[in-house]
mmCIF file of C-alpha atoms in Angstrom:
data_model
loop_
_atom_site.group_PDB
_atom_site.id
_atom_site.type_symbol
_atom_site.label_atom_id
_atom_site.label_comp_id
_atom_site.label_asym_id
_atom_site.label_seq_id
_atom_site.Cartn_x
_atom_site.Cartn_y
_atom_site.Cartn_z
ATOM 1 C CA UNK A 1 1.504 10.371 -3.941
ATOM 2 C CA UNK A 2 3.734 7.781 -2.291
ATOM 3 C CA UNK A 3 2.821 7.204 1.339
ATOM 4 C CA UNK A 4 5.121 7.975 4.287
ATOM 5 C CA UNK A 5 7.697 5.258 4.891
ATOM 6 C CA UNK A 6 7.321 3.830 1.387
ATOM 7 C CA UNK A 7 10.289 4.210 -0.995
ATOM 8 C CA UNK A 8 9.455 6.887 -3.542
ATOM 9 C CA UNK A 9 9.370 6.402 -7.271
ATOM 10 C CA UNK A 10 12.314 8.199 -8.837
ATOM 11 C CA UNK A 11 11.631 11.478 -10.641
ATOM 12 C CA UNK A 12 13.835 12.459 -13.587
ATOM 13 C CA UNK A 13 14.178 15.814 -15.326
ATOM 14 C CA UNK A 14 13.035 16.002 -18.936
ATOM 15 C CA UNK A 15 16.079 17.906 -20.159
ATOM 16 C CA UNK A 16 15.514 21.661 -20.564
ATOM 17 C CA UNK A 17 11.743 21.560 -19.943
ATOM 18 C CA UNK A 18 12.305 21.374 -16.189
ATOM 19 C CA UNK A 19 9.474 18.838 -15.970
ATOM 20 C CA UNK A 20 10.191 16.062 -13.479
ATOM 21 C CA UNK A 21 8.668 12.838 -14.769
ATOM 22 C CA UNK A 22 8.198 9.653 -12.797
ATOM 23 C CA UNK A 23 10.727 7.131 -14.145
ATOM 24 C CA UNK A 24 7.780 4.836 -14.906
ATOM 25 C CA UNK A 25 5.117 6.520 -17.014
ATOM 26 C CA UNK A 26 1.508 5.404 -17.343
ATOM 27 C CA UNK A 27 0.826 4.394 -20.953
ATOM 28 C CA UNK A 28 -2.902 4.894 -21.395
ATOM 29 C CA UNK A 29 -3.413 3.116 -24.726
ATOM 30 C CA UNK A 30 -4.977 0.086 -22.923
ATOM 31 C CA UNK A 31 -7.675 2.422 -21.572
ATOM 32 C CA UNK A 32 -8.860 2.665 -25.168
ATOM 33 C CA UNK A 33 -9.704 -1.067 -25.123
ATOM 34 C CA UNK A 34 -6.983 -1.801 -27.691
ATOM 35 C CA UNK A 35 -5.910 -4.948 -25.797
ATOM 36 C CA UNK A 36 -9.307 -5.971 -24.455
ATOM 37 C CA UNK A 37 -12.145 -4.300 -22.566
ATOM 38 C CA UNK A 38 -11.300 -2.138 -19.557
ATOM 39 C CA UNK A 39 -14.197 -0.889 -17.437
ATOM 40 C CA UNK A 40 -14.376 2.750 -16.424
ATOM 41 C CA UNK A 41 -14.028 1.796 -12.756
ATOM 42 C CA UNK A 42 -10.942 -0.336 -13.426
ATOM 43 C CA UNK A 43 -9.425 2.541 -15.372
ATOM 44 C CA UNK A 44 -10.128 5.020 -12.560
ATOM 45 C CA UNK A 45 -8.764 2.623 -9.929
ATOM 46 C CA UNK A 46 -5.600 2.058 -11.991
ATOM 47 C CA UNK A 47 -4.886 5.764 -12.475
ATOM 48 C CA UNK A 48 -5.652 6.519 -8.839
ATOM 49 C CA UNK A 49 -3.285 3.780 -7.618
ATOM 50 C CA UNK A 50 -0.606 4.906 -10.075
ATOM 51 C CA UNK A 51 -0.766 8.462 -8.764
ATOM 52 C CA UNK A 52 -0.805 7.268 -5.148
ATOM 53 C CA UNK A 53 2.358 5.257 -5.750
ATOM 54 C CA UNK A 54 4.193 8.168 -7.343
ATOM 55 C CA UNK A 55 3.461 7.965 -11.082
ATOM 56 C CA UNK A 56 2.850 11.529 -12.273
ATOM 57 C CA UNK A 57 3.217 11.098 -16.051
ATOM 58 C CA UNK A 58 0.302 9.930 -18.220
ATOM 59 C CA UNK A 59 0.560 9.456 -21.987
ATOM 60 C CA UNK A 60 -2.254 9.017 -24.505
ATOM 61 C CA UNK A 61 -3.275 9.772 -28.097
ATOM 62 C CA UNK A 62 -6.501 10.344 -30.068
ATOM 63 C CA UNK A 63 -5.424 7.300 -32.107
ATOM 64 C CA UNK A 64 -5.640 4.866 -29.179
ATOM 65 C CA UNK A 65 -9.076 3.278 -29.279
ATOM 66 C CA UNK A 66 -10.188 5.945 -31.785
ATOM 67 C CA UNK A 67 -10.299 8.683 -29.057
ATOM 68 C CA UNK A 68 -11.550 6.363 -26.259
ATOM 69 C CA UNK A 69 -8.184 6.393 -24.439
ATOM 70 C CA UNK A 70 -8.208 10.192 -24.166
ATOM 71 C CA UNK A 71 -11.837 10.228 -23.027
ATOM 72 C CA UNK A 72 -11.226 7.567 -20.395
ATOM 73 C CA UNK A 73 -8.009 9.183 -19.148
ATOM 74 C CA UNK A 74 -9.856 12.489 -18.840
ATOM 75 C CA UNK A 75 -12.448 10.863 -16.575
ATOM 76 C CA UNK A 76 -9.702 9.207 -14.523
ATOM 77 C CA UNK A 77 -7.728 12.416 -13.998
ATOM 78 C CA UNK A 78 -10.889 14.291 -13.068
ATOM 79 C CA UNK A 79 -11.696 11.565 -10.529
ATOM 80 C CA UNK A 80 -8.282 12.097 -8.909
ATOM 81 C CA UNK A 81 -9.402 15.509 -7.741
ATOM 82 C CA UNK A 82 -5.856 16.847 -7.336
ATOM 83 C CA UNK A 83 -4.341 20.179 -8.467
ATOM 84 C CA UNK A 84 -3.470 20.267 -12.174
ATOM 85 C CA UNK A 85 0.220 20.930 -11.528
ATOM 86 C CA UNK A 86 0.623 17.603 -9.711
ATOM 87 C CA UNK A 87 0.400 15.487 -12.878
ATOM 88 C CA UNK A 88 1.919 15.637 -16.354
ATOM 89 C CA UNK A 89 -0.079 14.723 -19.459
ATOM 90 C CA UNK A 90 1.146 14.111 -22.969
ATOM 91 C CA UNK A 91 -1.041 13.431 -25.970
ATOM 92 C CA UNK A 92 -0.428 13.364 -29.687
ATOM 93 C CA UNK A 93 -1.584 14.708 -33.022
ATOM 94 C CA UNK A 94 -1.325 13.650 -36.653
ATOM 95 C CA UNK A 95 -2.431 10.014 -36.341
ATOM 96 C CA UNK A 96 -6.094 9.159 -36.032
ATOM 97 C CA UNK A 97 -8.403 6.190 -36.510
ATOM 98 C CA UNK A 98 -9.000 7.364 -40.056
ATOM 99 C CA UNK A 99 -5.374 7.880 -40.993
ATOM 100 C CA UNK A 100 -2.682 10.574 -40.884
ATOM 101 C CA UNK A 101 -2.962 14.339 -41.186
ATOM 102 C CA UNK A 102 -0.118 16.593 -40.029
ATOM 103 C CA UNK A 103 -1.528 19.807 -41.515
ATOM 104 C CA UNK A 104 -1.705 22.944 -39.378
ATOM 105 C CA UNK A 105 -5.489 23.050 -39.729
ATOM 106 C CA UNK A 106 -5.892 19.483 -38.433
ATOM 107 C CA UNK A 107 -3.353 19.973 -35.641
ATOM 108 C CA UNK A 108 -5.231 23.018 -34.342
ATOM 109 C CA UNK A 109 -8.535 21.165 -34.430
ATOM 110 C CA UNK A 110 -6.910 18.097 -32.886
ATOM 111 C CA UNK A 111 -5.628 19.818 -29.735
ATOM 112 C CA UNK A 112 -9.016 21.415 -29.060
ATOM 113 C CA UNK A 113 -10.687 18.011 -29.385
ATOM 114 C CA UNK A 114 -8.066 16.402 -27.141
ATOM 115 C CA UNK A 115 -8.395 19.063 -24.435
ATOM 116 C CA UNK A 116 -12.155 18.571 -24.450
ATOM 117 C CA UNK A 117 -11.850 14.801 -24.059
ATOM 118 C CA UNK A 118 -9.138 15.111 -21.402
ATOM 119 C CA UNK A 119 -11.123 17.804 -19.546
ATOM 120 C CA UNK A 120 -7.988 19.973 -19.399
ATOM 121 C CA UNK A 121 -7.086 23.566 -20.257
ATOM 122 C CA UNK A 122 -3.657 22.527 -21.550
ATOM 123 C CA UNK A 123 -1.452 19.472 -22.047
ATOM 124 C CA UNK A 124 2.137 19.435 -20.894
ATOM 125 C CA UNK A 125 3.435 17.784 -24.077
ATOM 126 C CA UNK A 126 1.899 17.520 -27.547
ATOM 127 C CA UNK A 127 3.684 15.095 -29.848
ATOM 128 C CA UNK A 128 3.512 14.519 -33.581
ATOM 129 C CA UNK A 129 2.476 10.862 -33.687
ATOM 130 C CA UNK A 130 4.479 8.333 -35.760
ATOM 131 C CA UNK A 131 6.001 10.887 -38.099
ATOM 132 C CA UNK A 132 7.516 8.253 -40.403
ATOM 133 C CA UNK A 133 4.053 7.949 -41.992
ATOM 134 C CA UNK A 134 3.927 11.637 -42.838
ATOM 135 C CA UNK A 135 5.983 13.927 -45.044
ATOM 136 C CA UNK A 136 8.967 14.749 -42.826
ATOM 137 C CA UNK A 137 9.462 18.076 -44.582
ATOM 138 C CA UNK A 138 5.856 18.961 -43.736
ATOM 139 C CA UNK A 139 6.578 18.057 -40.119
ATOM 140 C CA UNK A 140 9.555 20.456 -40.187
ATOM 141 C CA UNK A 141 7.960 23.319 -42.123
ATOM 142 C CA UNK A 142 4.290 23.180 -41.099
ATOM 143 C CA UNK A 143 3.518 20.895 -38.148
ATOM 144 C CA UNK A 144 6.239 21.991 -35.706
ATOM 145 C CA UNK A 145 5.616 25.727 -36.426
ATOM 146 C CA UNK A 146 1.896 25.088 -35.824
ATOM 147 C CA UNK A 147 2.724 23.509 -32.470
ATOM 148 C CA UNK A 148 4.901 26.500 -31.597
ATOM 149 C CA UNK A 149 1.865 28.735 -32.099
ATOM 150 C CA UNK A 150 -0.177 26.502 -29.788
ATOM 151 C CA UNK A 151 2.629 26.805 -27.242
ATOM 152 C CA UNK A 152 2.389 30.601 -27.346
ATOM 153 C CA UNK A 153 -1.385 30.338 -26.946
ATOM 154 C CA UNK A 154 -0.933 28.254 -23.780
ATOM 155 C CA UNK A 155 -2.707 25.130 -25.037
ATOM 156 C CA UNK A 156 0.501 23.092 -24.851
ATOM 157 C CA UNK A 157 3.689 23.563 -22.843
ATOM 158 C CA UNK A 158 6.191 21.471 -24.792
ATOM 159 C CA UNK A 159 6.577 19.900 -28.241
ATOM 160 C CA UNK A 160 7.541 16.340 -29.139
ATOM 161 C CA UNK A 161 7.857 13.877 -32.007
ATOM 162 C CA UNK A 162 7.387 10.097 -31.975
ATOM 163 C CA UNK A 163 8.234 7.250 -34.322
ATOM 164 C CA UNK A 164 9.715 3.776 -34.704
ATOM 165 C CA UNK A 165 12.642 4.314 -37.134
ATOM 166 C CA UNK A 166 15.319 6.233 -35.240
ATOM 167 C CA UNK A 167 16.490 8.096 -38.329
ATOM 168 C CA UNK A 168 13.293 10.176 -38.446
ATOM 169 C CA UNK A 169 14.371 11.954 -35.250
ATOM 170 C CA UNK A 170 17.714 13.106 -36.608
ATOM 171 C CA UNK A 171 16.137 14.134 -39.919
ATOM 172 C CA UNK A 172 13.684 16.456 -38.189
ATOM 173 C CA UNK A 173 15.959 17.735 -35.405
ATOM 174 C CA UNK A 174 18.680 18.635 -37.906
ATOM 175 C CA UNK A 175 16.215 20.809 -39.851
ATOM 176 C CA UNK A 176 13.935 22.548 -37.345
ATOM 177 C CA UNK A 177 14.793 25.767 -35.571
ATOM 178 C CA UNK A 178 17.067 24.839 -32.636
ATOM 179 C CA UNK A 179 15.052 24.486 -29.441
ATOM 180 C CA UNK A 180 11.684 24.119 -31.177
ATOM 181 C CA UNK A 181 11.381 20.399 -30.307
ATOM 182 C CA UNK A 182 11.620 19.593 -26.601
ATOM 183 C CA UNK A 183 11.243 15.822 -26.468
ATOM 184 C CA UNK A 184 11.304 12.637 -28.541
ATOM 185 C CA UNK A 185 9.368 9.475 -27.758
ATOM 186 C CA UNK A 186 10.959 6.288 -29.075
ATOM 187 C CA UNK A 187 9.518 2.802 -28.676
ATOM 188 C CA UNK A 188 10.967 -0.715 -28.784
ATOM 189 C CA UNK A 189 14.545 0.569 -29.095
ATOM 190 C CA UNK A 190 15.626 0.433 -25.472
ATOM 191 C CA UNK A 191 14.946 -3.019 -24.111
ATOM 192 C CA UNK A 192 16.962 -6.171 -23.420
ATOM 193 C CA UNK A 193 16.720 -7.259 -27.062
ATOM 194 C CA UNK A 194 17.241 -3.844 -28.683
ATOM 195 C CA UNK A 195 19.353 -0.960 -27.377
ATOM 196 C CA UNK A 196 19.728 0.957 -30.647
ATOM 197 C CA UNK A 197 18.391 4.123 -28.976
ATOM 198 C CA UNK A 198 21.517 4.260 -26.823
ATOM 199 C CA UNK A 199 23.682 5.334 -29.762
ATOM 200 C CA UNK A 200 21.571 8.465 -30.230
ATOM 201 C CA UNK A 201 21.463 9.601 -26.595
ATOM 202 C CA UNK A 202 24.557 11.859 -26.915
ATOM 203 C CA UNK A 203 23.006 13.415 -30.039
ATOM 204 C CA UNK A 204 19.736 14.169 -28.231
ATOM 205 C CA UNK A 205 21.693 15.643 -25.342
ATOM 206 C CA UNK A 206 23.582 17.919 -27.736
ATOM 207 C CA UNK A 207 20.220 19.121 -29.086
ATOM 208 C CA UNK A 208 18.891 19.588 -25.512
ATOM 209 C CA UNK A 209 16.035 17.241 -26.323
ATOM 210 C CA UNK A 210 14.509 15.054 -23.612
ATOM 211 C CA UNK A 211 14.039 11.316 -24.218
ATOM 212 C CA UNK A 212 11.073 9.107 -23.351
ATOM 213 C CA UNK A 213 11.143 5.396 -24.165
ATOM 214 C CA UNK A 214 8.080 3.177 -24.556
ATOM 215 C CA UNK A 215 7.396 -0.541 -24.865
ATOM 216 C CA UNK A 216 10.186 -1.915 -22.633
ATOM 217 C CA UNK A 217 8.609 -5.350 -23.134
ATOM 218 C CA UNK A 218 8.904 -4.997 -26.943
ATOM 219 C CA UNK A 219 5.126 -5.101 -27.398
ATOM 220 C CA UNK A 220 4.816 -8.435 -25.629
ATOM 221 C CA UNK A 221 7.957 -10.205 -26.874
ATOM 222 C CA UNK A 222 9.531 -10.018 -23.408
ATOM 223 C CA UNK A 223 6.673 -11.618 -21.481
ATOM 224 C CA UNK A 224 5.930 -15.164 -20.318
ATOM 225 C CA UNK A 225 2.737 -15.242 -22.393
ATOM 226 C CA UNK A 226 4.524 -14.040 -25.526
ATOM 227 C CA UNK A 227 3.525 -11.464 -28.159
ATOM 228 C CA UNK A 228 0.072 -11.111 -29.724
ATOM 229 C CA UNK A 229 -0.641 -12.873 -33.027
ATOM 230 C CA UNK A 230 -0.205 -9.690 -35.055
ATOM 231 C CA UNK A 231 3.292 -8.923 -33.739
ATOM 232 C CA UNK A 232 5.508 -8.145 -36.780
ATOM 233 C CA UNK A 233 8.767 -9.537 -35.353
ATOM 234 C CA UNK A 234 10.541 -12.276 -37.303
ATOM 235 C CA UNK A 235 10.106 -15.932 -36.251
ATOM 236 C CA UNK A 236 13.790 -15.896 -35.228
ATOM 237 C CA UNK A 237 13.281 -12.913 -32.908
ATOM 238 C CA UNK A 238 10.093 -14.372 -31.412
ATOM 239 C CA UNK A 239 11.835 -17.692 -30.812
ATOM 240 C CA UNK A 240 14.819 -16.095 -29.052
ATOM 241 C CA UNK A 241 12.586 -14.029 -26.775
ATOM 242 C CA UNK A 242 10.482 -17.102 -25.972
ATOM 243 C CA UNK A 243 13.654 -18.970 -25.011
ATOM 244 C CA UNK A 244 14.775 -16.058 -22.815
ATOM 245 C CA UNK A 245 11.385 -15.954 -21.071
ATOM 246 C CA UNK A 246 11.493 -19.712 -20.451
ATOM 247 C CA UNK A 247 15.020 -19.422 -19.043
ATOM 248 C CA UNK A 248 13.920 -16.746 -16.584
ATOM 249 C CA UNK A 249 10.921 -18.785 -15.473
ATOM 250 C CA UNK A 250 13.118 -21.834 -14.960
ATOM 251 C CA UNK A 251 15.334 -19.716 -12.662
ATOM 252 C CA UNK A 252 12.315 -18.427 -10.737
ATOM 253 C CA UNK A 253 12.484 -14.990 -12.324
ATOM 254 C CA UNK A 254 10.066 -12.982 -14.493
ATOM 255 C CA UNK A 255 11.379 -11.692 -17.801
ATOM 256 C CA UNK A 256 8.951 -8.745 -17.822
ATOM 257 C CA UNK A 257 10.234 -7.455 -14.495
ATOM 258 C CA UNK A 258 13.856 -7.952 -15.549
ATOM 259 C CA UNK A 259 13.193 -6.180 -18.861
ATOM 260 C CA UNK A 260 11.515 -3.200 -17.215
ATOM 261 C CA UNK A 261 14.375 -2.846 -14.743
ATOM 262 C CA UNK A 262 16.885 -3.011 -17.594
ATOM 263 C CA UNK A 263 15.069 -0.208 -19.446
ATOM 264 C CA UNK A 264 14.851 1.899 -16.283
ATOM 265 C CA UNK A 265 18.586 1.588 -15.605
ATOM 266 C CA UNK A 266 19.614 4.246 -18.121
ATOM 267 C CA UNK A 267 19.220 7.619 -16.397
ATOM 268 C CA UNK A 268 19.525 9.462 -19.736
ATOM 269 C CA UNK A 269 15.986 8.281 -20.424
ATOM 270 C CA UNK A 270 13.587 10.462 -18.446
ATOM 271 C CA UNK A 271 10.662 8.049 -18.325
ATOM 272 C CA UNK A 272 9.819 4.543 -19.500
ATOM 273 C CA UNK A 273 6.205 4.277 -20.628
ATOM 274 C CA UNK A 274 4.382 1.051 -19.814
ATOM 275 C CA UNK A 275 0.824 0.325 -20.896
ATOM 276 C CA UNK A 276 -1.332 -0.364 -17.842
ATOM 277 C CA UNK A 277 -4.978 -1.248 -17.327
ATOM 278 C CA UNK A 278 -5.226 -2.728 -13.818
ATOM 279 C CA UNK A 279 -4.200 -1.980 -10.260
ATOM 280 C CA UNK A 280 -2.176 -5.203 -10.249
ATOM 281 C CA UNK A 281 -0.107 -4.068 -13.240
ATOM 282 C CA UNK A 282 0.479 -0.671 -11.647
ATOM 283 C CA UNK A 283 1.632 -2.182 -8.358
ATOM 284 C CA UNK A 284 3.970 -4.657 -10.095
ATOM 285 C CA UNK A 285 5.559 -1.985 -12.302
ATOM 286 C CA UNK A 286 6.138 0.448 -9.449
ATOM 287 C CA UNK A 287 7.521 -2.345 -7.229
ATOM 288 C CA UNK A 288 9.990 -3.305 -9.963
ATOM 289 C CA UNK A 289 11.160 0.311 -10.256
ATOM 290 C CA UNK A 290 11.514 0.778 -6.500
ATOM 291 C CA UNK A 291 13.376 -2.532 -6.188
ATOM 292 C CA UNK A 292 15.823 -1.364 -8.850
ATOM 293 C CA UNK A 293 16.769 1.718 -6.807
ATOM 294 C CA UNK A 294 16.814 -0.033 -3.439
ATOM 295 C CA UNK A 295 18.149 -3.533 -4.192
ATOM 296 C CA UNK A 296 19.216 -3.500 -7.838
ATOM 297 C CA UNK A 297 18.493 -5.904 -10.676
ATOM 298 C CA UNK A 298 19.636 -9.513 -10.994
ATOM 299 C CA UNK A 299 22.836 -9.025 -13.005
ATOM 300 C CA UNK A 300 23.512 -12.767 -13.319
ATOM 301 C CA UNK A 301 20.162 -13.568 -14.910
ATOM 302 C CA UNK A 302 20.404 -10.415 -17.022
ATOM 303 C CA UNK A 303 23.725 -11.527 -18.499
ATOM 304 C CA UNK A 304 22.300 -14.987 -19.226
ATOM 305 C CA UNK A 305 19.289 -13.437 -20.983
ATOM 306 C CA UNK A 306 21.501 -11.071 -22.978
ATOM 307 C CA UNK A 307 23.550 -14.080 -24.136
ATOM 308 C CA UNK A 308 20.393 -15.827 -25.362
ATOM 309 C CA UNK A 309 19.255 -12.685 -27.204
ATOM 310 C CA UNK A 310 22.662 -11.714 -28.623
ATOM 311 C CA UNK A 311 22.085 -13.346 -32.073
ATOM 312 C CA UNK A 312 19.007 -11.145 -32.669
ATOM 313 C CA UNK A 313 20.284 -7.989 -30.923
ATOM 314 C CA UNK A 314 18.746 -4.789 -32.370
ATOM 315 C CA UNK A 315 16.713 -6.705 -34.947
ATOM 316 C CA UNK A 316 13.686 -4.533 -35.621
ATOM 317 C CA UNK A 317 10.573 -4.812 -37.807
ATOM 318 C CA UNK A 318 8.500 -2.642 -40.159
ATOM 319 C CA UNK A 319 6.562 0.137 -38.418
ATOM 320 C CA UNK A 320 2.851 0.635 -38.819
ATOM 321 C CA UNK A 321 1.393 -1.417 -35.995
ATOM 322 C CA UNK A 322 -0.470 -0.581 -32.783
ATOM 323 C CA UNK A 323 1.814 -0.370 -29.758
ATOM 324 C CA UNK A 324 1.431 -0.372 -26.007
#
């Protein structure tokens, strides 16, 4: 974990679970080679450095790299050689390289396969992956009850749901047995350009559901290099984010760092997941988080960036794409 004398990465409680997650979570989708090749040694070094610097939360899915992310993360966690209770692992079910299947039969098979790849006896959180592509009533009546059985069997500790459209969360949470869903994972809805998730935070609190947010850089929109070719954002949104990135660079600032610090500033969000595949990325992300708690973020530049992005605030895009 963090060395003596070094500021520690903040831990935040995941609502009623009692889990204390590092405010920056390690998104392991890049370990599945979804953004370019990552060697096994680079993956191990990245996870080891993340853990050393205080990151204790690692998130993956059988969908990332068609199971490669889980397999690689399993090797990395094994290489750590630390007690199981010192790290928190979440994986997912329902979305696979071949498509979607939220049936109880597939979910039961899925967790056994995941545990084998991860080299674990249990995962801390199992999440239904991108539920907007399934039948939400099946999620309520079949998938969540199946996960509750797995919870009783000790294969998972807590239950979650993930998706892009925010309305899928309220649909499910309003219909399941109270307390049967412990956490939601939302992506691209709490960043400098889109804070739509904020409106739902009181609702999640009333349901005693923990909140994890992913993609603080809006899948590459809020970076100096810009988004990948396949990014589904509108030309208007891409142009505004490019202008914001250029403004930051002109002022000697980095938009990615500013964006991560913005996303980390809301304490109602237990952890912000960032895809990482190198020691350099790990060090930069942790440094940004520590700087936020010790020095604070640049409020002047932040306000200037928010002004640039105001015309496209909360503009989203169709779901159905790979995310980091």
